[in-house]
C-alpha cells in the first residue's frame, strides 16, 4: 500500500498537478493522524483493560483477607463473651461460697482469666496497597475511604485490648500473691493433665482472697472492660468489616 501511495505521489509531481498533490498530501496527513489516534486508542484501551484486571485481582484478595479477619473476630468475640460471662457468674457465686466449692471456683477462675484477647486481622495485601500507593487502583471512593481509615479502627481496638490485659493482670497478680494459691487452682481445674502435682498434698484455699474487697474491685473492673470490649469496640469493628465486604 505504501509503494502505491509513493508511486501516486511521484506521478502527481511529474505531471505538475499541484492541486491534486496538495489534496493527496492532506489525505496522507489525515491517514497518518488517524493511524496515530487509532494506535493511541488501542494502547489506552489495553491499559484500561489491564487496570480493570488489576483492580479485580486486588478486590478478590481484599475480600479473602477481610472474610478471614471477620472469622477471626467472631471467634475472638465468642471467647471474650465466654470470659466475661464466666466472670459474672463467679462474682455472683463468691459471696455465699464455701470451702467445699473450691473446685468449682477454681475452674471458673480459669475460664474467666485464661484467655488472652488480642485481635490479629489479615491485612498483608491492604498494607501493600497503601504502602505502594496502589490504593488508587480501586475505583470505588467509598471503599477507598473505609480502607484508609481501617488502621485507625484497629488502633482504638488495640488500646482497649491493652486496658483489658492490664485489668486481667491486676487480678492474676492477686492470685499469685501471698494470699492466693495458683497450685490450688491448677489441681482443682486440671488445667494441664501433664502437670505432675500431687493432689494429696495440703491445698491452700483461695476463698478468703476471692471474698476480699480488693479482689472484687479488680475482678469487677476486668469484667466491665471485657464487656466494654465487645459493645464499644468489637461490635463497631465487625460492622466496619461487613461494610467493607459489602
mmCIF file of C-alpha atoms in Angstrom:
data_model
loop_
_atom_site.group_PDB
_atom_site.id
_atom_site.type_symbol
_atom_site.label_atom_id
_atom_site.label_comp_id
_atom_site.label_asym_id
_atom_site.label_seq_id
_atom_site.Cartn_x
_atom_site.Cartn_y
_atom_site.Cartn_z
ATOM 1 C CA UNK A 1 0.000 0.000 0.000
ATOM 2 C CA UNK A 2 2.855 2.361 0.828
ATOM 3 C CA UNK A 3 4.522 1.707 -2.534
ATOM 4 C CA UNK A 4 1.231 2.502 -4.290
ATOM 5 C CA UNK A 5 0.953 5.810 -2.451
ATOM 6 C CA UNK A 6 4.578 6.612 -3.215
ATOM 7 C CA UNK A 7 4.037 5.944 -6.939
ATOM 8 C CA UNK A 8 0.900 8.089 -6.925
ATOM 9 C CA UNK A 9 2.767 10.951 -5.284
ATOM 10 C CA UNK A 10 5.594 10.724 -7.842
ATOM 11 C CA UNK A 11 3.109 10.726 -10.714
ATOM 12 C CA UNK A 12 1.356 13.853 -9.426
ATOM 13 C CA UNK A 13 4.650 15.688 -9.050
ATOM 14 C CA UNK A 14 5.842 14.720 -12.551
ATOM 15 C CA UNK A 15 2.550 15.893 -14.090
ATOM 16 C CA UNK A 16 2.672 19.229 -12.211
ATOM 17 C CA UNK A 17 -0.754 18.507 -10.675
ATOM 18 C CA UNK A 18 -0.193 20.832 -7.705
ATOM 19 C CA UNK A 19 -3.860 20.957 -6.647
ATOM 20 C CA UNK A 20 -4.258 17.226 -6.772
ATOM 21 C CA UNK A 21 -0.943 16.757 -4.987
ATOM 22 C CA UNK A 22 -1.980 19.110 -2.191
ATOM 23 C CA UNK A 23 -5.224 17.205 -1.826
ATOM 24 C CA UNK A 24 -3.302 13.965 -1.801
ATOM 25 C CA UNK A 25 -0.842 15.293 0.803
ATOM 26 C CA UNK A 26 -3.708 16.400 3.015
ATOM 27 C CA UNK A 27 -5.292 12.970 2.736
ATOM 28 C CA UNK A 28 -1.990 11.353 3.592
ATOM 29 C CA UNK A 29 -1.642 13.516 6.723
ATOM 30 C CA UNK A 30 -5.198 12.652 7.710
ATOM 31 C CA UNK A 31 -4.426 8.953 7.314
ATOM 32 C CA UNK A 32 -1.268 9.290 9.434
ATOM 33 C CA UNK A 33 -3.155 11.197 12.143
ATOM 34 C CA UNK A 34 -5.945 8.626 12.114
ATOM 35 C CA UNK A 35 -3.356 5.871 12.390
ATOM 36 C CA UNK A 36 -1.720 7.560 15.368
ATOM 37 C CA UNK A 37 -5.089 8.145 17.053
ATOM 38 C CA UNK A 38 -6.074 4.536 16.460
ATOM 39 C CA UNK A 39 -2.783 3.344 17.958
ATOM 40 C CA UNK A 40 -3.259 5.611 20.978
ATOM 41 C CA UNK A 41 -6.840 4.416 21.437
ATOM 42 C CA UNK A 42 -5.740 0.777 21.288
ATOM 43 C CA UNK A 43 -2.934 1.457 23.771
ATOM 44 C CA UNK A 44 -5.320 3.304 26.120
ATOM 45 C CA UNK A 45 -7.910 0.559 25.819
ATOM 46 C CA UNK A 46 -5.287 -2.054 26.610
ATOM 47 C CA UNK A 47 -4.072 -0.083 29.643
ATOM 48 C CA UNK A 48 -7.631 0.343 30.911
ATOM 49 C CA UNK A 49 -8.242 -3.367 30.456
ATOM 50 C CA UNK A 50 -5.089 -4.128 32.460
ATOM 51 C CA UNK A 51 -6.210 -1.700 35.168
ATOM 52 C CA UNK A 52 -9.588 -3.407 35.396
ATOM 53 C CA UNK A 53 -7.893 -6.812 35.696
ATOM 54 C CA UNK A 54 -5.541 -5.443 38.349
ATOM 55 C CA UNK A 55 -8.441 -3.919 40.282
ATOM 56 C CA UNK A 56 -10.375 -7.198 40.191
ATOM 57 C CA UNK A 57 -7.282 -9.025 41.445
ATOM 58 C CA UNK A 58 -6.931 -6.613 44.371
ATOM 59 C CA UNK A 59 -10.646 -6.722 45.167
ATOM 60 C CA UNK A 60 -10.613 -10.508 45.211
ATOM 61 C CA UNK A 61 -7.586 -10.563 47.513
ATOM 62 C CA UNK A 62 -9.053 -7.943 49.838
ATOM 63 C CA UNK A 63 -12.302 -9.865 50.035
ATOM 64 C CA UNK A 64 -10.469 -13.013 51.120
ATOM 65 C CA UNK A 65 -8.472 -11.051 53.694
ATOM 66 C CA UNK A 66 -11.497 -9.367 55.276
ATOM 67 C CA UNK A 67 -13.521 -12.582 55.260
ATOM 68 C CA UNK A 68 -10.690 -14.241 57.199
ATOM 69 C CA UNK A 69 -10.498 -11.205 59.510
ATOM 70 C CA UNK A 70 -14.249 -11.417 60.141
ATOM 71 C CA UNK A 71 -13.960 -15.095 61.030
ATOM 72 C CA UNK A 72 -11.120 -14.338 63.452
ATOM 73 C CA UNK A 73 -13.102 -11.541 65.059
ATOM 74 C CA UNK A 74 -16.187 -13.725 65.527
ATOM 75 C CA UNK A 75 -14.050 -16.375 67.225
ATOM 76 C CA UNK A 76 -12.380 -13.800 69.466
ATOM 77 C CA UNK A 77 -15.709 -12.223 70.400
ATOM 78 C CA UNK A 78 -17.056 -15.633 71.408
ATOM 79 C CA UNK A 79 -14.007 -16.237 73.625
ATOM 80 C CA UNK A 80 -14.285 -12.786 75.210
ATOM 81 C CA UNK A 81 -18.016 -13.225 75.788
ATOM 82 C CA UNK A 82 -17.466 -16.575 77.483
ATOM 83 C CA UNK A 83 -14.780 -14.977 79.643
ATOM 84 C CA UNK A 84 -16.861 -12.076 80.983
ATOM 85 C CA UNK A 85 -19.980 -14.209 81.423
ATOM 86 C CA UNK A 86 -17.966 -16.663 83.499
ATOM 87 C CA UNK A 87 -16.669 -13.688 85.481
ATOM 88 C CA UNK A 88 -20.259 -12.518 86.085
ATOM 89 C CA UNK A 89 -21.273 -15.962 87.318
ATOM 90 C CA UNK A 90 -18.231 -16.133 89.571
ATOM 91 C CA UNK A 91 -18.926 -12.753 91.179
ATOM 92 C CA UNK A 92 -22.484 -13.833 91.957
ATOM 93 C CA UNK A 93 -21.305 -17.138 93.412
ATOM 94 C CA UNK A 94 -18.443 -15.904 95.606
ATOM 95 C CA UNK A 95 -20.410 -14.208 98.468
ATOM 96 C CA UNK A 96 -22.185 -17.405 99.531
ATOM 97 C CA UNK A 97 -19.388 -19.835 98.586
ATOM 98 C CA UNK A 98 -17.891 -22.354 100.986
ATOM 99 C CA UNK A 99 -14.571 -24.201 101.033
ATOM 100 C CA UNK A 100 -16.340 -27.199 99.541
ATOM 101 C CA UNK A 101 -16.881 -25.210 96.336
ATOM 102 C CA UNK A 102 -13.170 -24.530 95.852
ATOM 103 C CA UNK A 103 -13.005 -26.800 92.801
ATOM 104 C CA UNK A 104 -15.909 -25.052 91.063
ATOM 105 C CA UNK A 105 -14.467 -21.614 91.810
ATOM 106 C CA UNK A 106 -11.046 -22.663 90.521
ATOM 107 C CA UNK A 107 -12.497 -23.813 87.211
ATOM 108 C CA UNK A 108 -14.445 -20.577 86.881
ATOM 109 C CA UNK A 109 -11.308 -18.539 87.539
ATOM 110 C CA UNK A 110 -9.532 -20.416 84.756
ATOM 111 C CA UNK A 111 -12.477 -19.846 82.418
ATOM 112 C CA UNK A 112 -12.550 -16.121 83.140
ATOM 113 C CA UNK A 113 -8.848 -15.278 83.218
ATOM 114 C CA UNK A 114 -7.003 -17.726 80.982
ATOM 115 C CA UNK A 115 -7.653 -16.359 77.511
ATOM 116 C CA UNK A 116 -5.609 -13.506 76.089
ATOM 117 C CA UNK A 117 -7.880 -11.280 73.975
ATOM 118 C CA UNK A 118 -5.861 -9.992 71.010
ATOM 119 C CA UNK A 119 -7.218 -9.349 67.527
ATOM 120 C CA UNK A 120 -4.808 -10.030 64.659
ATOM 121 C CA UNK A 121 -6.549 -9.425 61.313
ATOM 122 C CA UNK A 122 -5.219 -10.478 57.913
ATOM 123 C CA UNK A 123 -4.052 -7.218 56.330
ATOM 124 C CA UNK A 124 -0.939 -8.002 54.275
ATOM 125 C CA UNK A 125 -2.497 -7.066 50.915
ATOM 126 C CA UNK A 126 -4.100 -3.902 52.284
ATOM 127 C CA UNK A 127 -0.777 -2.784 53.765
ATOM 128 C CA UNK A 128 0.934 -3.457 50.428
ATOM 129 C CA UNK A 129 -1.655 -1.361 48.573
ATOM 130 C CA UNK A 130 -1.330 1.549 50.991
ATOM 131 C CA UNK A 131 2.474 1.471 51.221
ATOM 132 C CA UNK A 132 2.900 1.212 47.432
ATOM 133 C CA UNK A 133 0.323 3.932 46.686
ATOM 134 C CA UNK A 134 -1.787 1.490 44.679
ATOM 135 C CA UNK A 135 -4.940 2.060 46.684
ATOM 136 C CA UNK A 136 -5.996 4.497 43.953
ATOM 137 C CA UNK A 137 -6.362 1.456 41.682
ATOM 138 C CA UNK A 138 -9.689 0.849 43.416
ATOM 139 C CA UNK A 139 -12.299 2.947 41.638
ATOM 140 C CA UNK A 140 -14.893 2.941 44.442
ATOM 141 C CA UNK A 141 -14.208 6.103 46.517
ATOM 142 C CA UNK A 142 -16.272 4.873 49.476
ATOM 143 C CA UNK A 143 -14.296 1.641 49.614
ATOM 144 C CA UNK A 144 -11.006 3.563 49.499
ATOM 145 C CA UNK A 145 -12.203 5.805 52.332
ATOM 146 C CA UNK A 146 -13.090 2.844 54.556
ATOM 147 C CA UNK A 147 -9.831 1.055 53.777
ATOM 148 C CA UNK A 148 -7.832 4.187 54.565
ATOM 149 C CA UNK A 149 -9.483 4.532 57.995
ATOM 150 C CA UNK A 150 -9.151 0.810 58.788
ATOM 151 C CA UNK A 151 -5.887 1.222 60.701
ATOM 152 C CA UNK A 152 -7.420 3.879 62.976
ATOM 153 C CA UNK A 153 -10.179 1.407 63.832
ATOM 154 C CA UNK A 154 -7.559 -1.168 64.792
ATOM 155 C CA UNK A 155 -5.584 1.313 66.897
ATOM 156 C CA UNK A 156 -8.661 2.024 69.002
ATOM 157 C CA UNK A 157 -9.267 -1.702 69.458
ATOM 158 C CA UNK A 158 -5.632 -2.347 70.420
ATOM 159 C CA UNK A 159 -5.725 0.335 73.097
ATOM 160 C CA UNK A 160 -8.798 -1.219 74.690
ATOM 161 C CA UNK A 161 -7.272 -4.704 74.444
ATOM 162 C CA UNK A 162 -4.241 -3.389 76.315
ATOM 163 C CA UNK A 163 -6.507 -1.965 79.039
ATOM 164 C CA UNK A 164 -8.231 -5.325 79.299
ATOM 165 C CA UNK A 165 -4.877 -7.108 79.520
ATOM 166 C CA UNK A 166 -3.791 -4.825 82.371
ATOM 167 C CA UNK A 167 -7.029 -5.422 84.293
ATOM 168 C CA UNK A 168 -6.594 -9.167 83.888
ATOM 169 C CA UNK A 169 -3.003 -8.794 85.056
ATOM 170 C CA UNK A 170 -4.066 -6.931 88.221
ATOM 171 C CA UNK A 171 -6.454 -9.767 89.098
ATOM 172 C CA UNK A 172 -3.991 -12.578 88.442
ATOM 173 C CA UNK A 173 -1.331 -10.703 90.441
ATOM 174 C CA UNK A 174 -3.575 -11.061 93.495
ATOM 175 C CA UNK A 175 -3.814 -14.815 92.935
ATOM 176 C CA UNK A 176 -0.020 -15.002 92.622
ATOM 177 C CA UNK A 177 0.442 -13.061 95.849
ATOM 178 C CA UNK A 178 0.884 -14.422 99.385
ATOM 179 C CA UNK A 179 -2.875 -14.713 99.964
ATOM 180 C CA UNK A 180 -3.543 -16.770 96.820
ATOM 181 C CA UNK A 181 -2.645 -20.226 95.605
ATOM 182 C CA UNK A 182 -2.082 -20.959 91.929
ATOM 183 C CA UNK A 183 -1.368 -24.567 92.862
ATOM 184 C CA UNK A 184 -4.861 -24.976 94.294
ATOM 185 C CA UNK A 185 -6.410 -23.603 91.092
ATOM 186 C CA UNK A 186 -4.202 -25.862 88.930
ATOM 187 C CA UNK A 187 -5.092 -29.001 90.893
ATOM 188 C CA UNK A 188 -8.823 -28.380 91.050
ATOM 189 C CA UNK A 189 -9.236 -27.181 87.479
ATOM 190 C CA UNK A 190 -6.879 -29.798 85.984
ATOM 191 C CA UNK A 191 -5.728 -27.101 83.604
ATOM 192 C CA UNK A 192 -2.790 -29.232 82.458
ATOM 193 C CA UNK A 193 -3.218 -33.027 82.766
ATOM 194 C CA UNK A 194 0.532 -33.497 82.290
ATOM 195 C CA UNK A 195 1.368 -31.171 85.176
ATOM 196 C CA UNK A 196 2.547 -33.516 87.940
ATOM 197 C CA UNK A 197 1.079 -32.058 91.106
ATOM 198 C CA UNK A 198 0.261 -34.317 93.999
ATOM 199 C CA UNK A 199 -3.424 -33.713 94.827
ATOM 200 C CA UNK A 200 -2.949 -35.400 98.214
ATOM 201 C CA UNK A 201 -0.695 -32.625 99.479
ATOM 202 C CA UNK A 202 -2.445 -29.914 101.534
ATOM 203 C CA UNK A 203 -4.002 -27.189 99.406
ATOM 204 C CA UNK A 204 -4.419 -23.576 100.449
ATOM 205 C CA UNK A 205 -7.881 -22.143 99.980
ATOM 206 C CA UNK A 206 -8.383 -19.077 97.794
ATOM 207 C CA UNK A 207 -11.783 -18.360 99.301
ATOM 208 C CA UNK A 208 -10.658 -15.554 101.668
ATOM 209 C CA UNK A 209 -8.901 -13.803 98.797
ATOM 210 C CA UNK A 210 -11.900 -14.193 96.475
ATOM 211 C CA UNK A 211 -14.194 -12.716 99.100
ATOM 212 C CA UNK A 212 -11.953 -9.722 99.714
ATOM 213 C CA UNK A 213 -12.902 -6.218 98.569
ATOM 214 C CA UNK A 214 -9.610 -5.851 96.683
ATOM 215 C CA UNK A 215 -10.240 -8.940 94.566
ATOM 216 C CA UNK A 216 -13.840 -7.922 93.918
ATOM 217 C CA UNK A 217 -12.787 -4.453 92.754
ATOM 218 C CA UNK A 218 -10.109 -5.735 90.380
ATOM 219 C CA UNK A 219 -12.234 -8.579 89.047
ATOM 220 C CA UNK A 220 -15.225 -6.290 88.529
ATOM 221 C CA UNK A 221 -13.120 -3.804 86.538
ATOM 222 C CA UNK A 222 -11.804 -6.650 84.422
ATOM 223 C CA UNK A 223 -15.318 -7.913 83.728
ATOM 224 C CA UNK A 224 -16.593 -4.437 82.820
ATOM 225 C CA UNK A 225 -13.637 -3.863 80.484
ATOM 226 C CA UNK A 226 -14.317 -7.198 78.794
ATOM 227 C CA UNK A 227 -17.973 -6.279 78.218
ATOM 228 C CA UNK A 228 -16.953 -2.830 77.032
ATOM 229 C CA UNK A 229 -14.523 -4.505 74.618
ATOM 230 C CA UNK A 230 -17.439 -6.182 72.889
ATOM 231 C CA UNK A 231 -20.060 -3.435 72.866
ATOM 232 C CA UNK A 232 -17.913 -0.349 72.224
ATOM 233 C CA UNK A 233 -15.098 -1.784 70.106
ATOM 234 C CA UNK A 234 -15.649 -5.250 68.647
ATOM 235 C CA UNK A 235 -19.241 -4.691 67.500
ATOM 236 C CA UNK A 236 -18.398 -1.469 65.582
ATOM 237 C CA UNK A 237 -15.303 -3.177 64.175
ATOM 238 C CA UNK A 238 -17.422 -6.064 62.959
ATOM 239 C CA UNK A 239 -19.838 -3.630 61.337
ATOM 240 C CA UNK A 240 -16.929 -1.918 59.598
ATOM 241 C CA UNK A 241 -15.717 -5.248 58.196
ATOM 242 C CA UNK A 242 -19.169 -6.120 56.853
ATOM 243 C CA UNK A 243 -19.395 -2.645 55.302
ATOM 244 C CA UNK A 244 -16.052 -3.127 53.550
ATOM 245 C CA UNK A 245 -17.073 -6.572 52.335
ATOM 246 C CA UNK A 246 -20.338 -5.136 51.090
#
